[in-house]
Amino acid sequence: MAESNVELIRQGFEDLAARGYEAMDELHFEPHEFREIGDWVVVPFTLTARGRSTGLEAEQYAVMAWQLRDEKAVRLEVFAELEEALATVEEPAG
């Protein structure tokens, strides 16, 4: 997989954070790693946020698995745990 695919996913994280600022005072996606597996990029991350109107703070760990073709995201799955994401993207096609 081309290195540019990881950069596309990095940009996607930045875009998600920028769009979330309308409802949140603070919104931060912190990717822990970008793991390339075939045509997938698996990204465990922590999301931290503070609501604009409530001031409530929240933190959530999750994993995104992005499938790319021709430098375009064609599928996104979100998982609670890294092991679950890896098991899904490493399954043989068929």
mmCIF file of N, CA and C in Angstrom:
data_model
loop_
_atom_site.group_PDB
_atom_site.id
_atom_site.type_symbol
_atom_site.label_atom_id
_atom_site.label_comp_id
_atom_site.label_asym_id
_atom_site.label_seq_id
_atom_site.Cartn_x
_atom_site.Cartn_y
_atom_site.Cartn_z
ATOM 1 N N MET A 1 0.850 -1.167 0.000
ATOM 2 C CA MET A 1 0.000 0.000 0.000
ATOM 3 C C MET A 1 0.898 1.233 0.000
ATOM 4 N N ALA A 2 0.572 2.204 -0.781
ATOM 5 C CA ALA A 2 1.374 3.411 -0.902
ATOM 6 C C ALA A 2 1.336 4.197 0.402
ATOM 7 N N GLU A 3 2.441 4.837 0.725
ATOM 8 C CA GLU A 3 2.498 5.651 1.932
ATOM 9 C C GLU A 3 1.461 6.762 1.903
ATOM 10 N N SER A 4 1.092 7.220 0.716
ATOM 11 C CA SER A 4 0.109 8.290 0.599
ATOM 12 C C SER A 4 -1.243 7.891 1.190
ATOM 13 N N ASN A 5 -1.570 6.596 1.245
ATOM 14 C CA ASN A 5 -2.824 6.167 1.850
ATOM 15 C C ASN A 5 -2.859 6.492 3.341
ATOM 16 N N VAL A 6 -1.750 6.314 4.026
ATOM 17 C CA VAL A 6 -1.685 6.678 5.440
ATOM 18 C C VAL A 6 -1.876 8.182 5.583
ATOM 19 N N GLU A 7 -1.291 8.954 4.705
ATOM 20 C CA GLU A 7 -1.466 10.409 4.754
ATOM 21 C C GLU A 7 -2.917 10.802 4.500
ATOM 22 N N LEU A 8 -3.605 10.086 3.617
ATOM 23 C CA LEU A 8 -5.030 10.354 3.398
ATOM 24 C C LEU A 8 -5.835 10.131 4.677
ATOM 25 N N ILE A 9 -5.519 9.086 5.410
ATOM 26 C CA ILE A 9 -6.224 8.799 6.650
ATOM 27 C C ILE A 9 -5.875 9.834 7.714
ATOM 28 N N ARG A 10 -4.620 10.233 7.779
ATOM 29 C CA ARG A 10 -4.233 11.309 8.713
ATOM 30 C C ARG A 10 -5.049 12.567 8.434
ATOM 31 N N GLN A 11 -5.192 12.927 7.178
ATOM 32 C CA GLN A 11 -5.979 14.108 6.805
ATOM 33 C C GLN A 11 -7.439 13.913 7.183
ATOM 34 N N GLY A 12 -7.944 12.693 7.052
ATOM 35 C CA GLY A 12 -9.309 12.406 7.454
ATOM 36 C C GLY A 12 -9.536 12.659 8.938
ATOM 37 N N PHE A 13 -8.562 12.299 9.773
ATOM 38 C CA PHE A 13 -8.669 12.579 11.202
ATOM 39 C C PHE A 13 -8.746 14.079 11.451
ATOM 40 N N GLU A 14 -7.930 14.842 10.757
ATOM 41 C CA GLU A 14 -7.958 16.295 10.914
ATOM 42 C C GLU A 14 -9.304 16.866 10.472
ATOM 43 N N ASP A 15 -9.849 16.352 9.387
ATOM 44 C CA ASP A 15 -11.146 16.822 8.896
ATOM 45 C C ASP A 15 -12.269 16.493 9.883
ATOM 46 N N LEU A 16 -12.243 15.289 10.466
ATOM 47 C CA LEU A 16 -13.260 14.916 11.455
ATOM 48 C C LEU A 16 -13.230 15.864 12.652
ATOM 49 N N ALA A 17 -12.051 16.149 13.124
ATOM 50 C CA ALA A 17 -11.920 17.046 14.271
ATOM 51 C C ALA A 17 -12.425 18.438 13.925
ATOM 52 N N ALA A 18 -12.109 18.935 12.753
ATOM 53 C CA ALA A 18 -12.532 20.284 12.356
ATOM 54 C C ALA A 18 -14.052 20.377 12.282
ATOM 55 N N ARG A 19 -14.721 19.370 11.775
ATOM 56 C CA ARG A 19 -16.179 19.388 11.666
ATOM 57 C C ARG A 19 -16.864 19.286 13.016
ATOM 58 N N GLY A 20 -16.241 18.639 13.965
ATOM 59 C CA GLY A 20 -16.850 18.456 15.275
ATOM 60 C C GLY A 20 -16.832 19.685 16.158
ATOM 61 N N TYR A 21 -16.065 20.681 15.806
ATOM 62 C CA TYR A 21 -15.954 21.864 16.653
ATOM 63 C C TYR A 21 -17.245 22.663 16.746
ATOM 64 N N GLU A 22 -18.191 22.460 15.854
ATOM 65 C CA GLU A 22 -19.456 23.188 15.934
ATOM 66 C C GLU A 22 -20.218 22.840 17.213
ATOM 67 N N ALA A 23 -20.221 21.583 17.629
ATOM 68 C CA ALA A 23 -20.958 21.154 18.818
ATOM 69 C C ALA A 23 -20.070 21.090 20.057
ATOM 70 N N MET A 24 -18.782 21.158 19.863
ATOM 71 C CA MET A 24 -17.858 20.978 20.980
ATOM 72 C C MET A 24 -16.933 22.179 21.121
ATOM 73 N N ASP A 25 -16.610 22.499 22.367
ATOM 74 C CA ASP A 25 -15.569 23.499 22.608
ATOM 75 C C ASP A 25 -14.211 22.919 22.256
ATOM 76 N N GLU A 26 -14.037 21.657 22.606
ATOM 77 C CA GLU A 26 -12.785 20.966 22.300
ATOM 78 C C GLU A 26 -13.117 19.597 21.737
ATOM 79 N N LEU A 27 -12.396 19.209 20.718
ATOM 80 C CA LEU A 27 -12.541 17.880 20.128
ATOM 81 C C LEU A 27 -11.179 17.499 19.590
ATOM 82 N N HIS A 28 -10.677 16.373 20.058
ATOM 83 C CA HIS A 28 -9.336 15.967 19.656
ATOM 84 C C HIS A 28 -9.309 14.465 19.388
ATOM 85 N N PHE A 29 -8.881 14.095 18.180
ATOM 86 C CA PHE A 29 -8.631 12.707 17.826
ATOM 87 C C PHE A 29 -7.130 12.487 17.953
ATOM 88 N N GLU A 30 -6.731 11.568 18.816
ATOM 89 C CA GLU A 30 -5.313 11.264 18.965
ATOM 90 C C GLU A 30 -5.036 9.859 18.450
ATOM 91 N N PRO A 31 -4.568 9.733 17.199
ATOM 92 C CA PRO A 31 -4.237 8.403 16.685
ATOM 93 C C PRO A 31 -2.986 7.876 17.384
ATOM 94 N N HIS A 32 -3.015 6.578 17.741
ATOM 95 C CA HIS A 32 -1.884 5.965 18.425
ATOM 96 C C HIS A 32 -0.899 5.337 17.443
ATOM 97 N N GLU A 33 -1.415 4.868 16.320
ATOM 98 C CA GLU A 33 -0.565 4.302 15.270
ATOM 99 C C GLU A 33 -1.402 4.163 14.004
ATOM 100 N N PHE A 34 -0.726 4.002 12.886
ATOM 101 C CA PHE A 34 -1.364 3.744 11.592
ATOM 102 C C PHE A 34 -0.773 2.436 11.092
ATOM 103 N N ARG A 35 -1.573 1.376 11.114
ATOM 104 C CA ARG A 35 -1.081 0.041 10.758
ATOM 105 C C ARG A 35 -1.653 -0.371 9.416
ATOM 106 N N GLU A 36 -0.785 -0.565 8.428
ATOM 107 C CA GLU A 36 -1.217 -0.980 7.093
ATOM 108 C C GLU A 36 -1.298 -2.497 7.020
ATOM 109 N N ILE A 37 -2.455 -2.994 6.589
ATOM 110 C CA ILE A 37 -2.673 -4.432 6.425
ATOM 111 C C ILE A 37 -3.411 -4.614 5.111
ATOM 112 N N GLY A 38 -2.709 -5.052 4.086
ATOM 113 C CA GLY A 38 -3.321 -5.189 2.764
ATOM 114 C C GLY A 38 -3.819 -3.848 2.279
ATOM 115 N N ASP A 39 -5.113 -3.771 1.925
ATOM 116 C CA ASP A 39 -5.668 -2.497 1.459
ATOM 117 C C ASP A 39 -6.381 -1.744 2.589
ATOM 118 N N TRP A 40 -6.079 -2.112 3.838
ATOM 119 C CA TRP A 40 -6.656 -1.474 5.018
ATOM 120 C C TRP A 40 -5.607 -0.651 5.750
ATOM 121 N N VAL A 41 -6.058 0.402 6.423
ATOM 122 C CA VAL A 41 -5.249 1.122 7.400
ATOM 123 C C VAL A 41 -6.039 1.082 8.707
ATOM 124 N N VAL A 42 -5.450 0.478 9.731
ATOM 125 C CA VAL A 42 -6.090 0.325 11.033
ATOM 126 C C VAL A 42 -5.499 1.368 11.978
ATOM 127 N N VAL A 43 -6.390 2.127 12.633
ATOM 128 C CA VAL A 43 -5.947 3.255 13.450
ATOM 129 C C VAL A 43 -6.617 3.223 14.826
ATOM 130 N N PRO A 44 -5.909 2.717 15.845
ATOM 131 C CA PRO A 44 -6.427 2.872 17.197
ATOM 132 C C PRO A 44 -6.275 4.344 17.599
ATOM 133 N N PHE A 45 -7.291 4.891 18.298
ATOM 134 C CA PHE A 45 -7.238 6.304 18.648
ATOM 135 C C PHE A 45 -8.010 6.571 19.930
ATOM 136 N N THR A 46 -7.751 7.722 20.511
ATOM 137 C CA THR A 46 -8.527 8.204 21.637
ATOM 138 C C THR A 46 -9.179 9.511 21.223
ATOM 139 N N LEU A 47 -10.462 9.601 21.471
ATOM 140 C CA LEU A 47 -11.227 10.820 21.203
ATOM 141 C C LEU A 47 -11.492 11.500 22.542
ATOM 142 N N THR A 48 -11.120 12.760 22.655
ATOM 143 C CA THR A 48 -11.455 13.549 23.833
ATOM 144 C C THR A 48 -12.281 14.736 23.368
ATOM 145 N N ALA A 49 -13.288 15.088 24.174
ATOM 146 C CA ALA A 49 -14.190 16.168 23.775
ATOM 147 C C ALA A 49 -14.759 16.861 25.003
ATOM 148 N N ARG A 50 -15.149 18.122 24.792
ATOM 149 C CA ARG A 50 -15.878 18.872 25.815
ATOM 150 C C ARG A 50 -17.033 19.582 25.130
ATOM 151 N N GLY A 51 -18.240 19.349 25.618
ATOM 152 C CA GLY A 51 -19.433 19.922 25.015
ATOM 153 C C GLY A 51 -19.472 21.438 25.137
ATOM 154 N N ARG A 52 -19.902 22.087 24.067
ATOM 155 C CA ARG A 52 -19.968 23.545 24.043
ATOM 156 C C ARG A 52 -20.989 24.074 25.039
ATOM 157 N N SER A 53 -22.186 23.515 25.051
ATOM 158 C CA SER A 53 -23.236 24.049 25.919
ATOM 159 C C SER A 53 -23.205 23.459 27.327
ATOM 160 N N THR A 54 -22.729 22.217 27.480
ATOM 161 C CA THR A 54 -22.754 21.566 28.794
ATOM 162 C C THR A 54 -21.437 21.662 29.546
ATOM 163 N N GLY A 55 -20.340 21.761 28.812
ATOM 164 C CA GLY A 55 -19.029 21.758 29.456
ATOM 165 C C GLY A 55 -18.585 20.377 29.904
ATOM 166 N N LEU A 56 -19.410 19.358 29.652
ATOM 167 C CA LEU A 56 -19.044 18.000 30.038
ATOM 168 C C LEU A 56 -17.880 17.498 29.202
ATOM 169 N N GLU A 57 -16.971 16.788 29.857
ATOM 170 C CA GLU A 57 -15.817 16.220 29.167
ATOM 171 C C GLU A 57 -15.991 14.718 29.021
ATOM 172 N N ALA A 58 -15.485 14.191 27.919
ATOM 173 C CA ALA A 58 -15.579 12.757 27.663
ATOM 174 C C ALA A 58 -14.314 12.287 26.966
ATOM 175 N N GLU A 59 -13.988 11.015 27.173
ATOM 176 C CA GLU A 59 -12.845 10.399 26.500
ATOM 177 C C GLU A 59 -13.267 9.003 26.089
ATOM 178 N N GLN A 60 -12.925 8.618 24.869
ATOM 179 C CA GLN A 60 -13.315 7.302 24.352
ATOM 180 C C GLN A 60 -12.190 6.717 23.514
ATOM 181 N N TYR A 61 -11.848 5.465 23.778
ATOM 182 C CA TYR A 61 -10.893 4.722 22.952
ATOM 183 C C TYR A 61 -11.685 3.945 21.917
ATOM 184 N N ALA A 62 -11.207 3.901 20.705
ATOM 185 C CA ALA A 62 -11.828 3.102 19.647
ATOM 186 C C ALA A 62 -10.775 2.833 18.573
ATOM 187 N N VAL A 63 -11.185 2.057 17.588
ATOM 188 C CA VAL A 63 -10.295 1.716 16.470
ATOM 189 C C VAL A 63 -11.066 1.890 15.178
ATOM 190 N N MET A 64 -10.490 2.632 14.250
ATOM 191 C CA MET A 64 -11.061 2.763 12.906
ATOM 192 C C MET A 64 -10.258 1.883 11.958
ATOM 193 N N ALA A 65 -10.974 1.206 11.063
ATOM 194 C CA ALA A 65 -10.331 0.435 10.006
ATOM 195 C C ALA A 65 -10.840 1.001 8.682
ATOM 196 N N TRP A 66 -9.932 1.587 7.925
ATOM 197 C CA TRP A 66 -10.254 2.222 6.650
ATOM 198 C C TRP A 66 -9.781 1.318 5.525
ATOM 199 N N GLN A 67 -10.655 1.000 4.584
ATOM 200 C CA GLN A 67 -10.252 0.251 3.402
ATOM 201 C C GLN A 67 -10.127 1.251 2.258
ATOM 202 N N LEU A 68 -9.003 1.179 1.548
ATOM 203 C CA LEU A 68 -8.731 2.126 0.471
ATOM 204 C C LEU A 68 -8.531 1.425 -0.851
ATOM 205 N N ARG A 69 -9.000 2.068 -1.914
ATOM 206 C CA ARG A 69 -8.743 1.626 -3.293
ATOM 207 C C ARG A 69 -8.504 2.859 -4.130
ATOM 208 N N ASP A 70 -7.455 2.835 -4.920
ATOM 209 C CA ASP A 70 -7.122 3.958 -5.791
ATOM 210 C C ASP A 70 -7.077 5.276 -5.017
ATOM 211 N N GLU A 71 -6.448 5.231 -3.834
ATOM 212 C CA GLU A 71 -6.265 6.399 -2.973
ATOM 213 C C GLU A 71 -7.576 7.028 -2.512
ATOM 214 N N LYS A 72 -8.642 6.215 -2.425
ATOM 215 C CA LYS A 72 -9.933 6.677 -1.921
ATOM 216 C C LYS A 72 -10.440 5.701 -0.871
ATOM 217 N N ALA A 73 -11.009 6.239 0.209
ATOM 218 C CA ALA A 73 -11.615 5.389 1.224
ATOM 219 C C ALA A 73 -12.907 4.820 0.662
ATOM 220 N N VAL A 74 -13.031 3.498 0.682
ATOM 221 C CA VAL A 74 -14.244 2.840 0.172
ATOM 222 C C VAL A 74 -15.041 2.169 1.287
ATOM 223 N N ARG A 75 -14.434 2.056 2.472
ATOM 224 C CA ARG A 75 -15.128 1.417 3.584
ATOM 225 C C ARG A 75 -14.485 1.869 4.887
ATOM 226 N N LEU A 76 -15.327 2.076 5.895
ATOM 227 C CA LEU A 76 -14.860 2.423 7.229
ATOM 228 C C LEU A 76 -15.630 1.583 8.238
ATOM 229 N N GLU A 77 -14.896 0.943 9.130
ATOM 230 C CA GLU A 77 -15.517 0.217 10.229
ATOM 231 C C GLU A 77 -14.889 0.712 11.523
ATOM 232 N N VAL A 78 -15.711 0.803 12.568
ATOM 233 C CA VAL A 78 -15.240 1.262 13.865
ATOM 234 C C VAL A 78 -15.427 0.125 14.864
ATOM 235 N N PHE A 79 -14.394 -0.101 15.678
ATOM 236 C CA PHE A 79 -14.376 -1.198 16.639
ATOM 237 C C PHE A 79 -14.039 -0.678 18.031
ATOM 238 N N ALA A 80 -14.451 -1.413 19.040
ATOM 239 C CA ALA A 80 -14.128 -1.054 20.416
ATOM 240 C C ALA A 80 -12.705 -1.458 20.784
ATOM 241 N N GLU A 81 -12.207 -2.531 20.165
ATOM 242 C CA GLU A 81 -10.892 -3.063 20.531
ATOM 243 C C GLU A 81 -10.037 -3.334 19.300
ATOM 244 N N LEU A 82 -8.744 -3.176 19.434
ATOM 245 C CA LEU A 82 -7.801 -3.407 18.336
ATOM 246 C C LEU A 82 -7.871 -4.847 17.845
ATOM 247 N N GLU A 83 -7.954 -5.805 18.764
ATOM 248 C CA GLU A 83 -7.961 -7.213 18.365
ATOM 249 C C GLU A 83 -9.139 -7.526 17.448
ATOM 250 N N GLU A 84 -10.285 -6.936 17.726
ATOM 251 C CA GLU A 84 -11.468 -7.146 16.900
ATOM 252 C C GLU A 84 -11.260 -6.578 15.491
ATOM 253 N N ALA A 85 -10.677 -5.400 15.403
ATOM 254 C CA ALA A 85 -10.405 -4.790 14.105
ATOM 255 C C ALA A 85 -9.419 -5.631 13.302
ATOM 256 N N LEU A 86 -8.349 -6.067 13.969
ATOM 257 C CA LEU A 86 -7.343 -6.873 13.273
ATOM 258 C C LEU A 86 -7.927 -8.184 12.783
ATOM 259 N N ALA A 87 -8.763 -8.825 13.586
ATOM 260 C CA ALA A 87 -9.373 -10.093 13.181
ATOM 261 C C ALA A 87 -10.256 -9.888 11.956
ATOM 262 N N THR A 88 -10.938 -8.761 11.880
ATOM 263 C CA THR A 88 -11.826 -8.489 10.753
ATOM 264 C C THR A 88 -11.046 -8.225 9.477
ATOM 265 N N VAL A 89 -10.031 -7.390 9.533
ATOM 266 C CA VAL A 89 -9.319 -7.027 8.297
ATOM 267 C C VAL A 89 -8.353 -8.106 7.847
ATOM 268 N N GLU A 90 -7.968 -9.003 8.743
ATOM 269 C CA GLU A 90 -7.049 -10.066 8.370
ATOM 270 C C GLU A 90 -7.753 -11.328 7.915
ATOM 271 N N GLU A 91 -9.109 -11.355 7.981
ATOM 272 C CA GLU A 91 -9.850 -12.522 7.523
ATOM 273 C C GLU A 91 -9.628 -12.735 6.033
ATOM 274 N N PRO A 92 -9.413 -13.977 5.612
ATOM 275 C CA PRO A 92 -9.249 -14.226 4.183
ATOM 276 C C PRO A 92 -10.548 -13.941 3.433
ATOM 277 N N ALA A 93 -10.410 -13.365 2.269
ATOM 278 C CA ALA A 93 -11.589 -13.078 1.439
ATOM 279 C C ALA A 93 -12.208 -14.391 0.977
ATOM 280 N N GLY A 94 -13.525 -14.375 0.849
ATOM 281 C CA GLY A 94 -14.119 -15.585 0.329
ATOM 282 C C GLY A 94 -15.423 -15.861 0.783
#
